[in-house]
Amino acid sequence: MVKIESFGKTKSGKKVFLYTLNNGKAEVSLTNIGAAVVSLKVPDKNSCLKDVVLGCDCALRYENGDKYLGATVGRCSNRIKNGIIFLNGKSFQLSQNEGDNQLHGGFEGFNKKLWDAEIIENGIKFTYISPDGEEGYPSMLKTEVSYILTGTTLEIHYKAISDGDTVCALTNHSYFNLDGVGNGDILSQYVQIFAEQFTTNDEHSLPTGEILSVKDTPMDFLTPKQLGADINSDYEQIKFAKGFDNNWVIKNYDGKSIITAAKAFSKHSGITLEVLTNLPGIQLYSGNFLDGAGIGKKGAEIKNRSAFCLECQYFPNAFANENFPQPVLKAGEVYDKTIIYKFGII
Ligand code: BGC
């Protein structure tokens, strides 16, 4: 059963909805603005449901916000240096919404679009058609994002097709706090990333092309580590971003298989999260730029380091770095990627 409620209106007066699915074990609320996850309630060790993602109470806050809370990010997630991409030997100038660079699809990325919604078995399918030239991207892109809730697992399936060669690199930008949002910061929560390497950034958070081993660095999350352990380290990568904000190279990526990229847990709540994907990279972002601004659910402040993201993705700034997998979707090909958030108890 899906409960459909009003979620307010966009600035231009279009109605927005909140879709809630509850299967007796977990509950997810989704909205068609940004095809975003608004809340995700899973049981803690005492069987109490805890909402483990940041979100807001109405559509306008998503439209006016700049934190991508729970949103679908596209056409290209994360940063592109100077907003320039290359396709078939031709360069294209995209919109530059973060200084000279593009971040998360431009000024009005997929996170700000009003998607069509359709109820499917155990879920909702959102559809958006991005016209040729939107934010500078060539060709039309038809995108479907399906959320499916089974038990305490939320699967997100991405499908896209284009009428010409283009870029497609979608992600979900959920911010997690496994103690439940509003219950302090995430510094005591543990994260494990199945990656032996990470991509290094310049001071503008743009990958330089260098891929380094995590060995003997604070970027080593091969065994579970508390986020607070190295977050204030003077390691250059961490200083640049005021915390963790890099892309890790997922071990055993083969382009097809859906594999475990990361795990996280809180000893306090007992809630565990496993992140699976068939994408090549994962961004650990420790909420360094959350600043107390923006009103969260029930009027709560969204405080610094009050949640973390584990964004499955193509490596950022791939067009400037030929050694990275290229997020190119050819005309007629089907973009077919999956991100899974699987919850449990320690
Ligand atoms: C990026 C951060 C950025 C945040 C925006 C993350 O995906 O890695 O650098 O500040 O999104 O909210």
Coordinates of C-alpha atoms and ligand atoms in Angstrom, one line a residue:
M1 CA 0.0 0.0 0.0
V2 CA 1.3 3.4 -0.9
K3 CA 0.1 6.5 1.0
I4 CA 0.0 9.6 -1.2
E5 CA 0.0 13.0 0.5
S6 CA 0.4 16.6 -0.6
F7 CA 4.0 17.8 -0.2
G8 CA 3.3 21.5 -1.1
K9 CA 3.9 23.2 -4.4
T10 CA 6.9 24.3 -6.5
K11 CA 7.7 28.0 -7.0
S12 CA 5.7 27.9 -10.2
G13 CA 2.7 26.5 -8.4
K14 CA 2.9 22.8 -9.5
K15 CA 1.6 20.3 -7.0
V16 CA 4.2 18.0 -5.4
F17 CA 3.5 14.7 -3.6
L18 CA 4.9 12.5 -0.9
Y19 CA 4.7 8.8 -1.4
T20 CA 5.0 6.6 1.7
L21 CA 5.5 2.8 1.5
N22 CA 5.3 0.8 4.7
N23 CA 5.8 -3.0 4.7
G24 CA 5.5 -3.6 8.4
K25 CA 9.3 -3.8 8.7
A26 CA 10.5 -0.4 7.3
E27 CA 9.0 2.7 5.9
V28 CA 10.3 5.0 3.1
S29 CA 8.9 8.3 2.0
L30 CA 9.7 9.6 -1.4
T31 CA 8.9 12.8 -3.3
N32 CA 8.6 13.6 -7.0
I33 CA 10.6 16.8 -6.5
G34 CA 14.2 15.5 -7.3
A35 CA 12.9 11.9 -7.1
A36 CA 14.3 12.1 -3.5
V37 CA 14.2 10.0 -0.4
V38 CA 12.6 12.1 2.3
S39 CA 12.6 9.7 5.2
L40 CA 13.7 6.1 5.7
K41 CA 12.6 4.4 8.9
V42 CA 14.3 1.2 10.0
P43 CA 14.2 -0.7 13.3
D44 CA 17.0 -0.2 15.9
K45 CA 18.2 -2.9 18.4
N46 CA 15.1 -2.2 20.5
S47 CA 12.8 -2.6 17.5
C48 CA 12.0 1.1 17.5
L49 CA 11.8 2.7 14.1
K50 CA 14.4 5.4 13.5
D51 CA 14.5 7.8 10.6
V52 CA 18.0 7.5 9.4
V53 CA 18.1 10.1 6.5
L54 CA 18.1 13.9 6.4
G55 CA 15.2 15.5 4.6
C56 CA 12.8 18.4 4.7
D57 CA 9.1 18.9 5.2
C58 CA 8.0 20.4 1.9
A59 CA 8.8 20.7 -1.8
L60 CA 9.9 24.4 -1.6
R61 CA 12.7 23.6 0.7
Y62 CA 14.0 21.0 -1.8
E63 CA 13.6 23.5 -4.6
N64 CA 15.5 26.3 -2.7
G65 CA 18.0 24.0 -1.0
D66 CA 21.6 23.4 -2.0
K67 CA 22.4 20.2 -0.1
Y68 CA 20.9 17.6 -2.4
L69 CA 19.2 15.9 0.6
G70 CA 18.2 12.3 -0.5
A71 CA 18.0 13.5 -4.1
T72 CA 18.6 11.9 -7.4
V73 CA 21.6 13.7 -8.8
G74 CA 22.2 14.0 -12.6
R75 CA 22.9 14.1 -15.4
C76 CA 26.4 13.9 -14.0
S77 CA 27.0 13.6 -10.3
N78 CA 29.8 15.5 -8.5
R79 CA 32.3 17.8 -10.1
I80 CA 33.4 18.5 -13.7
K81 CA 36.4 20.8 -14.1
N82 CA 35.5 24.0 -15.9
G83 CA 32.2 22.3 -16.8
I84 CA 33.8 20.8 -19.9
I85 CA 33.1 17.4 -21.3
F86 CA 34.4 15.6 -24.4
L87 CA 32.3 13.3 -26.6
N88 CA 33.5 11.8 -29.9
G89 CA 36.4 14.3 -30.0
K90 CA 34.1 17.3 -29.5
S91 CA 34.0 19.4 -26.4
F92 CA 30.8 20.7 -24.8
Q93 CA 30.6 23.6 -22.3
L94 CA 28.2 22.7 -19.5
S95 CA 26.7 25.2 -17.0
Q96 CA 29.1 26.2 -14.3
N97 CA 27.3 26.3 -11.0
E98 CA 30.2 26.1 -8.6
G99 CA 32.8 28.7 -9.5
D100 CA 34.3 27.6 -12.9
N101 CA 33.1 24.0 -12.3
Q102 CA 29.9 22.1 -12.6
L103 CA 28.6 20.3 -9.5
H104 CA 25.9 17.7 -9.5
G105 CA 24.4 18.5 -12.9
G106 CA 24.3 22.3 -12.9
F107 CA 22.0 25.0 -11.5
E108 CA 18.9 23.0 -12.0
G109 CA 20.0 19.5 -11.9
F110 CA 17.8 16.4 -11.7
N111 CA 17.5 17.1 -7.9
K112 CA 15.3 20.2 -8.7
K113 CA 13.1 18.7 -11.4
L114 CA 9.6 17.6 -11.0
W115 CA 9.4 13.9 -11.9
D116 CA 6.4 11.9 -13.0
A117 CA 5.6 9.1 -10.5
E118 CA 4.0 5.7 -11.0
I119 CA 3.2 3.1 -8.4
I120 CA 5.0 -0.2 -9.1
E121 CA 5.2 -3.5 -7.1
N122 CA 6.7 -2.6 -3.7
G123 CA 7.8 0.8 -4.9
I124 CA 7.6 3.9 -7.0
K125 CA 9.0 4.6 -10.4
F126 CA 10.0 8.2 -11.2
T127 CA 10.5 9.4 -14.8
Y128 CA 12.1 12.6 -16.1
I129 CA 12.9 13.6 -19.7
S130 CA 15.8 16.0 -19.9
P131 CA 15.8 17.9 -23.1
D132 CA 18.7 18.3 -25.5
G133 CA 20.9 21.2 -24.2
E134 CA 19.7 21.2 -20.6
E135 CA 22.5 22.6 -18.5
G136 CA 24.7 22.3 -21.6
Y137 CA 24.4 18.5 -22.0
P138 CA 23.9 17.3 -25.6
S139 CA 20.9 15.1 -26.6
M140 CA 17.7 14.2 -24.9
L141 CA 17.9 11.8 -21.9
K142 CA 15.0 9.8 -20.7
T143 CA 15.6 8.7 -17.1
E144 CA 13.7 6.3 -14.8
V145 CA 14.5 5.9 -11.1
S146 CA 12.7 3.0 -9.4
Y147 CA 12.7 2.7 -5.6
I148 CA 11.7 -0.7 -4.3
L149 CA 11.3 -1.5 -0.6
T150 CA 11.6 -5.2 0.4
G151 CA 12.0 -5.9 4.1
T152 CA 14.5 -3.4 5.4
T153 CA 16.3 -3.1 2.0
L154 CA 15.8 -0.1 -0.3
E155 CA 16.8 -0.9 -3.9
I156 CA 17.3 2.0 -6.4
H157 CA 17.3 1.1 -10.1
Y158 CA 18.4 3.6 -12.7
K159 CA 17.6 3.2 -16.4
A160 CA 18.2 5.8 -19.0
I161 CA 18.3 6.1 -22.8
S162 CA 19.4 8.9 -25.1
D163 CA 18.8 9.9 -28.7
G164 CA 22.4 10.8 -29.1
D165 CA 25.7 10.2 -27.3
T166 CA 25.7 12.0 -24.0
V167 CA 26.8 11.8 -20.3
C168 CA 24.9 9.8 -17.7
A169 CA 26.2 9.4 -14.2
L170 CA 23.4 9.3 -11.7
T171 CA 23.5 8.8 -8.0
N172 CA 21.4 9.1 -4.8
H173 CA 22.5 11.7 -2.3
S174 CA 21.1 10.4 0.9
Y175 CA 22.7 11.6 4.1
F176 CA 22.6 8.9 6.8
N177 CA 22.7 9.2 10.6
L178 CA 22.4 5.6 11.9
D179 CA 21.4 6.9 15.4
G180 CA 18.4 8.6 13.7
V181 CA 18.5 12.1 12.4
G182 CA 18.5 14.8 15.1
N183 CA 20.4 12.5 17.5
G184 CA 23.8 14.2 17.5
D185 CA 26.7 13.9 15.0
I186 CA 28.1 10.9 13.2
L187 CA 31.6 10.9 14.6
S188 CA 31.2 7.7 16.7
Q189 CA 29.6 5.8 13.8
Y190 CA 31.7 3.2 12.0
V191 CA 32.3 3.1 8.2
Q192 CA 34.0 0.4 6.2
I193 CA 34.8 0.9 2.5
F194 CA 35.7 -2.0 0.3
A195 CA 38.4 -0.1 -1.6
E196 CA 42.2 -0.3 -1.6
Q197 CA 42.6 2.9 -3.5
F198 CA 41.1 6.4 -3.7
T199 CA 41.3 9.3 -6.1
T200 CA 43.1 12.4 -4.9
N201 CA 41.6 15.8 -5.2
D202 CA 43.0 19.3 -5.7
E203 CA 42.0 22.1 -3.3
H204 CA 38.7 22.5 -5.3
S205 CA 37.7 18.9 -4.6
L206 CA 38.4 18.0 -8.2
P207 CA 40.1 14.6 -8.8
T208 CA 43.5 15.2 -10.4
G209 CA 43.7 11.7 -12.0
E210 CA 46.1 10.3 -9.4
I211 CA 44.9 7.1 -7.8
L212 CA 46.6 6.3 -4.5
S213 CA 46.7 3.3 -2.2
V214 CA 44.8 3.8 1.1
K215 CA 47.6 1.9 2.9
D216 CA 49.1 3.9 5.8
T217 CA 46.8 6.8 5.2
P218 CA 43.7 8.1 7.1
M219 CA 41.7 7.1 3.9
D220 CA 42.0 3.4 4.9
F221 CA 38.5 2.2 5.7
L222 CA 39.2 -1.5 4.8
T223 CA 38.4 -2.4 8.4
P224 CA 35.5 -0.6 10.1
K225 CA 36.6 2.8 11.5
Q226 CA 34.8 5.5 13.4
L227 CA 34.3 8.5 11.3
G228 CA 35.6 10.7 14.1
A229 CA 38.9 8.9 14.3
D230 CA 40.7 10.7 11.5
I231 CA 38.3 13.4 10.5
N232 CA 40.4 16.2 11.9
S233 CA 43.7 14.8 10.6
D234 CA 46.2 17.1 8.9
Y235 CA 46.3 14.8 5.9
E236 CA 46.1 17.2 2.9
Q237 CA 43.0 15.5 1.4
I238 CA 41.1 15.8 4.6
K239 CA 42.2 19.4 5.3
F240 CA 41.1 20.4 1.8
A241 CA 37.5 19.2 2.4
K242 CA 37.4 19.9 6.2
G243 CA 36.6 16.2 6.6
F244 CA 36.1 13.2 4.3
D245 CA 35.0 14.1 0.8
N246 CA 36.8 11.8 -1.7
N247 CA 36.0 9.1 -4.2
W248 CA 37.1 5.5 -3.4
V249 CA 37.8 2.9 -6.1
I250 CA 35.5 0.0 -5.4
K251 CA 37.4 -3.3 -5.2
N252 CA 36.2 -6.0 -7.5
Y253 CA 34.2 -3.6 -9.7
D254 CA 33.5 -5.3 -13.0
G255 CA 30.9 -3.0 -14.6
K256 CA 28.0 -5.5 -14.1
S257 CA 27.9 -7.3 -10.8
I258 CA 26.2 -5.6 -7.9
I259 CA 28.7 -5.8 -5.1
T260 CA 29.2 -4.5 -1.6
A261 CA 30.9 -1.1 -1.7
A262 CA 30.6 0.0 1.9
K263 CA 29.2 -0.8 5.3
A264 CA 28.4 1.3 8.3
F265 CA 27.0 0.8 11.7
S266 CA 26.2 2.5 15.0
K267 CA 27.0 0.6 18.2
H268 CA 24.5 2.9 20.0
S269 CA 21.4 2.2 17.9
G270 CA 22.6 -1.2 16.6
I271 CA 21.6 -0.2 13.1
T272 CA 23.8 -1.5 10.2
L273 CA 23.8 -0.3 6.6
E274 CA 25.3 -2.1 3.7
V275 CA 25.7 -0.2 0.4
L276 CA 25.8 -2.3 -2.8
T277 CA 26.2 -1.1 -6.4
N278 CA 27.5 -1.9 -9.9
L279 CA 29.1 1.6 -10.2
P280 CA 32.9 2.0 -10.0
G281 CA 33.3 4.5 -7.2
I282 CA 31.9 5.7 -3.9
Q283 CA 32.1 9.1 -2.3
L284 CA 32.3 9.3 1.4
Y285 CA 31.2 12.8 2.4
S286 CA 31.1 13.5 6.1
G287 CA 28.6 16.4 5.9
N288 CA 31.5 18.9 6.2
F289 CA 29.5 21.7 4.5
L290 CA 26.3 21.2 6.4
D291 CA 26.1 24.5 8.3
G292 CA 23.0 24.5 10.5
A293 CA 21.2 26.4 7.7
G294 CA 18.2 24.9 6.0
I295 CA 15.3 23.6 8.0
G296 CA 15.2 19.8 8.3
K297 CA 12.2 17.7 9.3
K298 CA 10.0 19.1 12.0
G299 CA 12.0 22.3 12.0
A300 CA 15.3 20.7 13.0
E301 CA 18.6 22.4 12.1
I302 CA 20.8 20.5 9.7
K303 CA 24.1 20.6 11.7
N304 CA 27.7 20.1 10.6
R305 CA 28.7 16.5 10.5
S306 CA 25.2 15.4 11.5
A307 CA 25.1 12.9 8.7
F308 CA 27.3 11.2 6.1
C309 CA 26.8 10.2 2.5
L310 CA 28.1 7.1 0.7
E311 CA 27.4 8.1 -2.9
C312 CA 27.8 5.3 -5.5
Q313 CA 29.1 7.0 -8.6
Y314 CA 31.4 7.3 -11.6
F315 CA 34.6 8.9 -10.5
P316 CA 34.2 12.7 -10.4
N317 CA 35.9 14.8 -13.0
A318 CA 36.2 11.8 -15.4
F319 CA 36.4 13.8 -18.6
A320 CA 39.6 15.5 -17.5
N321 CA 41.1 12.1 -16.6
E322 CA 41.2 9.5 -19.3
N323 CA 42.4 6.8 -16.9
F324 CA 39.0 7.0 -15.1
P325 CA 35.9 5.0 -16.4
Q326 CA 34.1 7.4 -18.7
P327 CA 30.4 8.1 -17.9
V328 CA 29.3 8.1 -21.6
L329 CA 26.0 6.8 -22.7
K330 CA 25.9 6.1 -26.4
A331 CA 22.8 6.7 -28.5
G332 CA 20.4 3.7 -28.2
E333 CA 22.3 2.1 -25.3
V334 CA 20.6 1.5 -22.0
Y335 CA 22.1 3.0 -18.8
D336 CA 21.4 0.3 -16.2
K337 CA 22.8 0.9 -12.7
T338 CA 21.7 -0.1 -9.2
I339 CA 22.3 1.2 -5.7
I340 CA 21.1 -0.8 -2.7
Y341 CA 20.8 0.3 0.9
K342 CA 20.4 -2.8 3.0
F343 CA 19.7 -2.2 6.8
G344 CA 20.0 -4.7 9.6
I345 CA 20.9 -4.9 13.3
I346 CA 24.4 -5.7 14.7
Ligands
BGC1 C1 30.3 16.4 -2.7 C2 30.6 17.5 -1.7 C3 29.5 18.5 -1.8 C4 28.1 17.9 -1.5 C5 27.0 18.9 -1.8 C6 29.0 15.8 -2.3 O1 28.6 14.8 -3.2 O2 31.3 15.4 -2.7 O3 31.8 18.1 -2.0 O4 29.7 19.6 -0.9 O5 27.9 16.8 -2.3 O6 26.0 18.8 -1.0

